[in-house]
């Protein structure tokens, strides 16, 4: 059997850079030689444990250096890696296993004789489903699970060809090298974190892993570990600016600037917003910020706002990469004129093979060969695209359609607001009312009356939240992105209490 693409590329890097350090973190350091040796040993044991070729293997991960030993070992065995966090609750594991049907689970931190565990499988599906599954998994590298609109996990199957192609695309943009030191604070159970690390490893650079994001530790690691490149999501940056006071941020910026090590930052996963974008660019200067947009289903990173385009298009996700086509489609099915809002749809060579165990969901994700992103967008005459919301997150208040993102961005322009999350809840009179959870900046007390006055200069009146709430943090999901569903649940349970005027 020919070695899969990602296994071959990573093996080659390990052989070229055997004596160099590949991964550090959690008190462990792995050379490229040790990475390859560990992966080869794991691959042999996987093959001996049972038939795993073209089957998904459940890989327990937590941003530990050995997670990448597991990935490479699984690929060398001809299997697909289905990463899941070590802390995932039992119900989540069972829901994922019901879709993935992994014959084996791997956890390299579990100790000898416990790191490879056979998994109980439900009854075989019918012949047609079994054949569809085989076709979908053929040539597959990863099964990445994301939460669907119902909260049920859906597993996107990404092929070696698609993911390796996306790595090559991102390498052309970001130019990682053997002197690159990458901070992996993104979760390595998801595409964004995986490609950030693999792109570095395939060039002989070093990956510094951090198991969880903590603002004060984060700025220390940036300075002390000689980080030159990192990927982050906006939630992390909002937390950073909302936790550290002005003096601490000034000192962190001074130390980073003095070291001159940080060169490039990639941010994505959710819209960045103009104010946060400006603040982050100032904080990391002279390092460059690349604002990307992409989806798990497209191997991430479909659009990029280049640093040179930021001054003229500060709110944009930029333009699609070469080879990726996009269109904005209105409710009538026609392509929208520049400036009009519609659904963003994509055609890309890096598309998923499908959702594992969800044939109907796979078919529903496409229309006439276009992938339906579910994101509302506009484009301009130059081809720059702006994301303005999500189709399924629209708030219908008094006959008006309101995107939570527009309200959130306006709230972030209000003095003293570090983070904002907006949702709609049913209302017998208006259909829905708008509810906003805010994280204040350190030392700030927010009032509903002051917020309404401030918003009057940024929003139409019908888009102003009906109720404001204050919290220490915004709820996030397993990816580190904000989770609107958790906010709705908290509001429904009466956990949050509105600000008074």
Coordinates of C-alpha atoms in Angstrom, one line a residue:
X1 CA 0.0 0.0 0.0
X2 CA 1.4 3.4 -1.0
X3 CA 2.0 5.6 2.0
X4 CA -0.7 8.3 2.4
X5 CA 0.3 11.9 1.4
X6 CA 0.4 13.5 4.9
X7 CA 2.3 10.5 6.3
X8 CA 4.8 10.7 3.4
X9 CA 5.3 14.4 3.7
X10 CA 5.7 14.3 7.5
X11 CA 8.0 11.3 7.4
X12 CA 10.2 13.1 4.9
X13 CA 10.5 16.2 7.2
X14 CA 11.4 13.9 10.1
X15 CA 14.1 12.2 8.1
X16 CA 15.6 15.5 7.0
X17 CA 15.5 17.1 10.4
X18 CA 15.9 14.1 12.7
X19 CA 18.1 15.8 15.3
X20 CA 16.1 19.0 15.5
X21 CA 13.4 19.7 18.1
X22 CA 10.0 19.2 16.6
X23 CA 7.6 19.7 19.5
X24 CA 7.9 21.1 23.0
X25 CA 5.2 21.6 25.7
X26 CA 3.7 20.1 28.8
X27 CA 7.2 19.3 30.1
X28 CA 8.1 17.2 27.1
X29 CA 10.4 17.8 24.1
X30 CA 10.3 15.6 21.0
X31 CA 12.9 15.6 18.3
X32 CA 11.9 14.8 14.7
X33 CA 13.6 11.5 15.0
X34 CA 11.7 10.6 18.1
X35 CA 8.4 11.8 16.4
X36 CA 9.0 9.4 13.5
X37 CA 10.2 6.5 15.7
X38 CA 7.2 6.8 18.0
X39 CA 4.8 7.0 15.1
X40 CA 6.3 4.0 13.3
X41 CA 6.0 1.9 16.5
X42 CA 2.4 3.0 16.9
X43 CA 1.6 2.1 13.3
X44 CA 2.9 -1.4 13.7
X45 CA 0.8 -1.9 16.9
X46 CA -2.3 -0.5 15.2
X47 CA -2.0 -2.9 12.3
X48 CA -1.4 -5.8 14.7
X49 CA -4.5 -4.8 16.8
X50 CA -6.9 -5.2 13.9
X51 CA -7.9 -4.1 10.4
X52 CA -7.6 -0.3 10.5
X53 CA -6.8 0.6 6.8
X54 CA -9.3 3.2 5.6
X55 CA -11.0 3.2 9.0
X56 CA -11.2 6.1 11.5
X57 CA -9.2 5.8 14.7
X58 CA -10.4 7.8 17.7
X59 CA -7.4 9.8 18.8
X60 CA -7.4 11.4 22.2
X61 CA -5.8 14.9 22.1
X62 CA -5.1 17.9 24.4
X63 CA -2.4 19.9 22.7
X64 CA 0.3 17.6 23.9
X65 CA 3.4 16.9 21.8
X66 CA 2.6 13.2 21.6
X67 CA -0.7 14.0 19.9
X68 CA 1.2 14.4 16.7
X69 CA 3.0 11.1 17.2
X70 CA -0.5 9.6 17.2
X71 CA -1.6 11.5 14.1
X72 CA 1.4 10.3 12.1
X73 CA 1.2 6.8 13.4
X74 CA -2.5 6.5 12.4
X75 CA -1.7 7.8 8.9
X76 CA 1.3 5.4 8.6
X77 CA -1.1 2.6 9.4
X78 CA -3.4 3.7 6.6
X79 CA -6.2 4.8 8.9
X80 CA -7.9 8.2 9.4
X81 CA -7.4 10.2 12.6
X82 CA -10.7 11.2 14.4
X83 CA -9.4 13.6 17.1
X84 CA -11.4 14.1 20.3
X85 CA -10.3 16.1 23.4
X86 CA -9.2 14.0 26.4
X87 CA -11.7 16.0 28.5
X88 CA -14.7 15.3 26.3
X89 CA -17.7 14.1 28.3
X90 CA -18.9 10.6 27.9
X91 CA -22.1 11.7 26.0
X92 CA -20.0 13.5 23.5
X93 CA -17.7 10.5 23.0
X94 CA -20.7 8.3 22.5
X95 CA -22.3 10.6 20.0
X96 CA -19.1 10.8 18.0
X97 CA -18.5 7.1 18.1
X98 CA -22.1 6.5 16.9
X99 CA -21.2 8.4 13.7
X100 CA -17.5 7.5 13.3
X101 CA -17.7 3.8 14.3
X102 CA -14.0 3.7 15.2
X103 CA -12.7 0.2 15.7
X104 CA -9.8 1.5 17.9
X105 CA -9.1 4.4 20.2
X106 CA -5.6 5.7 20.9
X107 CA -4.4 7.8 23.9
X108 CA -0.7 7.9 24.1
X109 CA -0.9 9.4 27.6
X110 CA -2.8 6.5 29.0
X111 CA 0.3 4.3 29.6
X112 CA 1.4 1.0 28.3
X113 CA -1.3 -1.6 27.4
X114 CA -3.9 1.1 27.8
X115 CA -3.0 3.4 24.9
X116 CA -4.7 1.3 22.2
X117 CA -8.2 0.2 23.1
X118 CA -10.7 -1.7 20.9
X119 CA -14.0 0.0 20.7
X120 CA -17.5 -1.6 20.8
X121 CA -19.3 -1.1 17.5
X122 CA -23.1 -0.9 16.9
X123 CA -24.7 -3.3 14.4
X124 CA -23.5 -2.9 10.8
X125 CA -25.6 -0.5 8.7
X126 CA -27.2 -1.8 5.5
X127 CA -25.2 -2.6 2.4
X128 CA -25.9 0.7 0.7
X129 CA -24.8 2.7 3.7
X130 CA -21.7 0.4 4.1
X131 CA -20.7 1.1 0.5
X132 CA -21.2 4.8 0.9
X133 CA -19.1 4.8 4.0
X134 CA -16.2 3.0 2.2
X135 CA -16.3 5.4 -0.7
X136 CA -16.2 8.4 1.7
X137 CA -13.3 7.1 3.8
X138 CA -11.1 6.0 0.8
X139 CA -8.1 8.3 0.8
X140 CA -9.2 10.0 4.0
X141 CA -6.9 11.6 6.5
X142 CA -9.1 13.2 9.1
X143 CA -12.6 13.1 10.5
X144 CA -13.1 16.4 12.2
X145 CA -16.2 16.7 14.4
X146 CA -18.1 20.0 14.7
X147 CA -21.4 20.8 16.3
X148 CA -24.3 21.0 13.9
X149 CA -27.2 23.5 14.2
X150 CA -29.0 20.9 16.4
X151 CA -26.0 20.4 18.7
X152 CA -25.5 16.9 17.3
X153 CA -21.8 16.4 16.2
X154 CA -21.2 16.0 12.5
X155 CA -17.9 14.5 11.2
X156 CA -16.4 16.1 8.1
X157 CA -14.1 13.6 6.3
X158 CA -11.1 15.4 4.9
X159 CA -8.9 13.5 2.4
X160 CA -5.1 13.5 2.3
X161 CA -5.2 15.2 -1.1
X162 CA -7.5 18.0 0.2
X163 CA -5.6 18.7 3.4
X164 CA -2.2 18.4 1.9
X165 CA -3.3 20.8 -0.8
X166 CA -4.5 23.3 1.8
X167 CA -1.2 23.0 3.6
X168 CA 0.7 23.8 0.4
X169 CA -1.6 26.8 -0.2
X170 CA -1.1 28.2 3.4
X171 CA 2.7 27.6 3.1
X172 CA 2.8 29.7 0.0
X173 CA 1.1 32.5 1.9
X174 CA 2.9 32.2 5.3
X175 CA 6.4 30.9 4.3
X176 CA 7.2 28.8 7.4
X177 CA 10.8 27.6 7.6
X178 CA 13.2 25.7 9.7
X179 CA 13.6 28.7 11.9
X180 CA 9.9 29.1 12.5
X181 CA 8.7 28.7 16.1
X182 CA 5.0 28.2 16.2
X183 CA 2.7 28.6 19.3
X184 CA -0.1 26.1 19.2
X185 CA -2.7 27.4 21.5
X186 CA -5.5 26.4 19.1
X187 CA -7.1 23.1 19.9
X188 CA -5.5 20.3 17.9
X189 CA -8.8 18.4 17.6
X190 CA -9.8 20.9 14.9
X191 CA -8.6 21.7 11.5
X192 CA -7.2 25.2 12.3
X193 CA -4.9 24.0 15.0
X194 CA -3.8 20.9 13.1
X195 CA -2.7 22.8 9.9
X196 CA -0.9 25.5 11.9
X197 CA 1.2 22.8 13.5
X198 CA 1.7 20.5 10.4
X199 CA 2.7 23.4 8.2
X200 CA 5.5 24.2 10.7
X201 CA 6.6 20.6 11.1
X202 CA 6.8 19.9 7.4
X203 CA 9.3 22.7 7.1
X204 CA 11.5 21.6 10.1
X205 CA 10.3 24.3 12.5
X206 CA 9.4 23.9 16.2
X207 CA 5.9 23.8 17.6
X208 CA 5.4 25.0 21.2
X209 CA 2.1 23.5 22.5
X210 CA 0.0 25.0 25.2
X211 CA -2.9 23.0 26.6
X212 CA -5.2 25.9 27.2
X213 CA -5.4 29.6 26.6
X214 CA -4.8 31.8 29.7
X215 CA -4.2 35.5 29.0
X216 CA -1.3 36.1 31.4
X217 CA 0.5 32.9 30.5
X218 CA -0.1 33.6 26.8
X219 CA 1.9 36.8 26.8
X220 CA 4.7 35.3 28.8
X221 CA 5.0 32.4 26.4
X222 CA 5.0 34.8 23.4
X223 CA 8.0 36.6 24.8
X224 CA 10.0 33.9 26.6
X225 CA 9.7 31.0 24.1
X226 CA 10.8 33.0 21.0
X227 CA 7.5 32.6 19.2
X228 CA 7.6 33.7 15.5
X229 CA 4.2 32.5 14.3
X230 CA 0.8 31.6 15.8
X231 CA -2.8 31.1 15.0
X232 CA -5.6 32.4 17.3
X233 CA -9.4 32.9 17.3
X234 CA -10.9 36.3 18.2
X235 CA -12.4 34.9 21.4
X236 CA -8.8 34.6 22.7
X237 CA -7.9 38.1 21.9
X238 CA -11.1 39.5 23.4
X239 CA -10.2 37.6 26.6
X240 CA -6.7 38.9 26.5
X241 CA -7.8 42.6 26.2
X242 CA -10.6 42.1 28.7
X243 CA -8.4 40.5 31.3
X244 CA -5.2 42.5 31.3
X245 CA -5.4 46.1 32.3
X246 CA -3.9 48.9 30.3
X247 CA -0.5 49.0 32.0
X248 CA -0.1 45.2 31.6
X249 CA -1.0 45.4 27.9
X250 CA 1.5 48.2 27.3
X251 CA 4.2 46.2 29.1
X252 CA 3.4 43.0 27.1
X253 CA 3.5 45.0 23.8
X254 CA 6.8 46.6 24.8
X255 CA 8.4 43.3 25.6
X256 CA 7.2 41.7 22.3
X257 CA 8.3 44.6 20.3
X258 CA 11.7 44.7 21.9
X259 CA 12.4 41.0 21.2
X260 CA 11.3 41.4 17.6
X261 CA 10.7 37.7 17.3
X262 CA 7.0 37.5 16.4
X263 CA 6.6 37.9 12.6
X264 CA 3.1 36.6 11.6
X265 CA -0.2 36.0 13.3
X266 CA -3.2 34.2 11.6
X267 CA -6.6 34.8 13.0
X268 CA -9.9 33.1 12.0
X269 CA -12.8 31.0 13.2
X270 CA -15.2 33.8 13.6
X271 CA -15.5 37.4 12.4
X272 CA -12.9 39.7 13.9
X273 CA -14.6 43.1 13.7
X274 CA -13.0 46.4 12.9
X275 CA -12.2 47.6 16.4
X276 CA -10.7 44.3 17.6
X277 CA -8.7 44.1 14.3
X278 CA -7.2 47.5 14.8
X279 CA -6.4 46.9 18.5
X280 CA -4.7 43.5 17.7
X281 CA -2.7 44.9 14.8
X282 CA -1.4 47.7 17.1
X283 CA -0.6 45.1 19.9
X284 CA 1.5 42.8 17.7
X285 CA 3.2 45.4 15.5
X286 CA 5.5 45.2 13.7
X287 CA 4.3 41.6 13.2
X288 CA 1.8 41.1 10.3
X289 CA -1.8 40.0 10.8
X290 CA -3.5 37.7 8.3
X291 CA -7.3 37.5 8.8
X292 CA -8.6 34.3 7.3
X293 CA -12.0 32.7 6.7
X294 CA -12.7 29.1 6.2
X295 CA -14.7 26.1 7.3
X296 CA -14.0 22.6 8.6
X297 CA -15.7 21.3 5.5
X298 CA -13.3 23.1 3.2
X299 CA -10.1 22.3 5.2
X300 CA -10.3 25.9 6.5
X301 CA -8.6 29.1 5.2
X302 CA -10.6 29.8 2.0
X303 CA -10.2 33.6 2.1
X304 CA -7.5 35.9 3.4
X305 CA -7.4 39.6 4.1
X306 CA -3.7 40.4 3.4
X307 CA -2.0 43.0 5.5
X308 CA -1.6 45.3 2.5
X309 CA -5.4 45.2 1.9
X310 CA -6.4 46.0 5.5
X311 CA -6.3 49.8 5.2
X312 CA -8.7 49.9 2.3
X313 CA -11.0 47.0 3.4
X314 CA -10.8 46.9 7.3
X315 CA -14.0 44.9 7.8
X316 CA -13.5 42.4 5.0
X317 CA -12.4 38.7 5.0
X318 CA -10.5 39.5 1.8
X319 CA -10.5 37.5 -1.4
X320 CA -10.5 33.8 -2.0
X321 CA -7.3 31.9 -2.6
X322 CA -6.3 30.8 -6.1
X323 CA -8.4 27.9 -7.3
X324 CA -11.3 28.7 -4.9
X325 CA -14.5 30.2 -6.4
X326 CA -17.2 32.0 -4.5
X327 CA -20.6 33.5 -5.1
X328 CA -23.2 35.3 -3.0
X329 CA -26.7 34.0 -3.7
X330 CA -30.0 35.7 -2.7
X331 CA -33.2 34.2 -1.5
X332 CA -34.4 34.0 -5.2
X333 CA -31.5 31.8 -6.1
X334 CA -29.8 34.4 -8.2
X335 CA -26.3 35.8 -7.8
X336 CA -26.4 39.0 -5.7
X337 CA -25.2 42.4 -7.1
X338 CA -22.2 44.0 -5.3
X339 CA -23.4 45.2 -1.9
X340 CA -26.4 43.0 -1.6
X341 CA -26.7 40.4 1.1
X342 CA -27.0 36.7 0.4
X343 CA -25.5 33.3 1.3
X344 CA -21.8 32.7 0.6
X345 CA -21.3 29.6 -1.5
X346 CA -18.0 28.0 -2.5
X347 CA -16.4 25.7 -5.0
X348 CA -13.0 24.4 -3.8
X349 CA -10.6 21.5 -4.6
X350 CA -10.1 21.2 -0.8
X351 CA -13.7 20.2 0.0
X352 CA -14.6 17.4 2.4
X353 CA -15.6 14.0 1.1
X354 CA -18.8 14.2 3.1
X355 CA -20.2 13.9 6.7
X356 CA -19.5 10.5 8.0
X357 CA -22.7 8.6 8.9
X358 CA -24.9 11.5 7.6
X359 CA -25.6 10.9 3.9
X360 CA -28.7 13.1 3.9
X361 CA -26.8 16.0 5.6
X362 CA -24.0 15.6 3.0
X363 CA -26.4 16.0 0.1
X364 CA -28.1 19.0 1.8
X365 CA -24.7 20.8 2.1
X366 CA -24.4 21.3 -1.7
X367 CA -26.5 22.9 -4.4
X368 CA -25.5 22.6 -8.1
X369 CA -21.9 21.7 -7.1
X370 CA -21.6 24.7 -4.7
X371 CA -21.0 24.2 -1.0
X372 CA -23.5 26.1 1.1
X373 CA -21.6 27.9 3.9
X374 CA -24.7 29.2 5.8
X375 CA -22.9 32.5 6.1
X376 CA -24.5 35.8 5.0
X377 CA -22.2 37.9 3.1
X378 CA -21.8 40.9 0.7
X379 CA -19.1 41.4 -2.0
X380 CA -17.9 44.6 -3.6
X381 CA -16.9 45.4 -7.2
X382 CA -13.3 44.4 -6.5
X383 CA -14.2 40.9 -5.2
X384 CA -13.6 41.6 -1.5
X385 CA -16.2 39.8 0.7
X386 CA -17.7 40.8 4.1
X387 CA -19.4 38.3 6.4
X388 CA -22.5 39.9 7.9
X389 CA -24.1 37.0 9.8
X390 CA -25.4 33.5 9.8
X391 CA -28.6 32.4 8.0
X392 CA -29.7 30.3 11.0
X393 CA -28.9 33.0 13.5
X394 CA -31.1 35.7 12.1
X395 CA -33.2 37.5 14.7
X396 CA -36.8 38.3 13.5
X397 CA -37.9 41.2 15.7
X398 CA -41.1 43.1 14.8
X399 CA -40.9 42.0 11.2
X400 CA -37.3 43.1 10.9
X401 CA -34.4 40.7 10.1
X402 CA -31.4 41.4 12.3
X403 CA -28.0 39.7 12.3
X404 CA -26.4 39.2 15.8
X405 CA -23.0 40.0 14.4
X406 CA -24.0 43.6 13.4
X407 CA -25.3 44.3 16.9
X408 CA -22.2 42.7 18.5
X409 CA -19.8 44.8 16.4
X410 CA -21.7 48.0 17.5
X411 CA -21.6 47.0 21.1
X412 CA -17.8 46.5 20.9
X413 CA -17.6 50.1 19.8
X414 CA -19.1 51.2 23.1
X415 CA -16.8 52.5 25.8
X416 CA -15.8 49.8 28.4
X417 CA -17.1 46.8 26.4
X418 CA -14.5 44.1 25.9
X419 CA -16.7 41.3 24.6
X420 CA -20.3 40.9 23.3
X421 CA -22.6 38.1 22.3
X422 CA -26.1 38.6 21.0
X423 CA -29.0 36.2 20.5
X424 CA -32.8 36.3 20.1
X425 CA -35.4 34.7 22.3
X426 CA -39.1 34.1 21.5
X427 CA -41.5 36.9 22.4
X428 CA -45.3 36.8 22.0
X429 CA -45.5 40.4 20.8
X430 CA -42.4 41.0 18.7
X431 CA -41.7 37.4 17.6
X432 CA -38.2 37.7 19.2
X433 CA -36.4 40.1 21.5
X434 CA -32.7 40.8 21.4
X435 CA -30.5 39.8 24.3
X436 CA -26.9 40.8 24.7
X437 CA -24.3 39.4 27.1
X438 CA -21.3 41.8 27.7
X439 CA -17.9 41.4 29.2
X440 CA -16.7 44.7 30.6
X441 CA -13.2 45.9 30.5
X442 CA -11.3 45.7 33.8
X443 CA -12.6 48.2 36.4
X444 CA -15.7 49.3 34.3
X445 CA -19.3 49.2 35.4
X446 CA -21.8 49.1 32.6
X447 CA -25.3 50.5 32.6
X448 CA -28.2 49.7 30.2
X449 CA -29.0 53.4 29.8
X450 CA -25.5 54.4 28.9
X451 CA -25.3 51.5 26.4
X452 CA -28.5 52.5 24.7
X453 CA -27.2 56.1 24.4
X454 CA -24.0 54.9 22.9
X455 CA -25.7 52.5 20.5
X456 CA -27.9 55.3 19.2
X457 CA -25.0 56.5 17.2
X458 CA -24.2 53.1 15.7
X459 CA -27.5 51.2 15.2
X460 CA -31.0 51.7 14.1
X461 CA -33.4 51.7 17.1
X462 CA -35.0 48.4 16.3
X463 CA -31.6 46.7 16.4
X464 CA -30.8 47.8 19.9
X465 CA -30.9 45.0 22.5
X466 CA -33.9 44.8 24.6
X467 CA -31.9 43.4 27.5
X468 CA -28.3 43.6 28.6
X469 CA -26.4 41.1 30.8
X470 CA -22.9 41.2 32.3
X471 CA -20.6 38.2 32.7
X472 CA -16.9 37.5 33.3
X473 CA -16.5 35.6 30.0
X474 CA -18.4 34.7 26.9
X475 CA -19.5 31.1 26.6
X476 CA -17.4 29.1 24.2
X477 CA -17.6 25.7 22.6
X478 CA -15.0 22.9 22.1
X479 CA -13.4 24.9 19.3
X480 CA -12.8 28.0 21.5
X481 CA -15.3 29.9 19.4
X482 CA -18.2 31.7 21.0
X483 CA -21.3 29.5 21.5
X484 CA -24.6 31.3 21.0
X485 CA -26.5 28.1 22.0
X486 CA -25.0 28.2 25.5
X487 CA -26.1 31.8 25.9
X488 CA -29.7 30.9 24.9
X489 CA -29.6 28.1 27.5
X490 CA -28.4 30.4 30.3
X491 CA -31.1 32.9 29.5
X492 CA -33.8 30.2 29.3
X493 CA -32.7 28.9 32.7
X494 CA -32.8 32.3 34.3
X495 CA -29.1 32.2 35.3
X496 CA -28.5 35.7 34.0
X497 CA -30.1 38.9 35.3
X498 CA -30.6 42.0 33.1
X499 CA -28.9 45.3 33.8
X500 CA -31.2 48.0 35.1
X501 CA -31.2 51.5 33.7

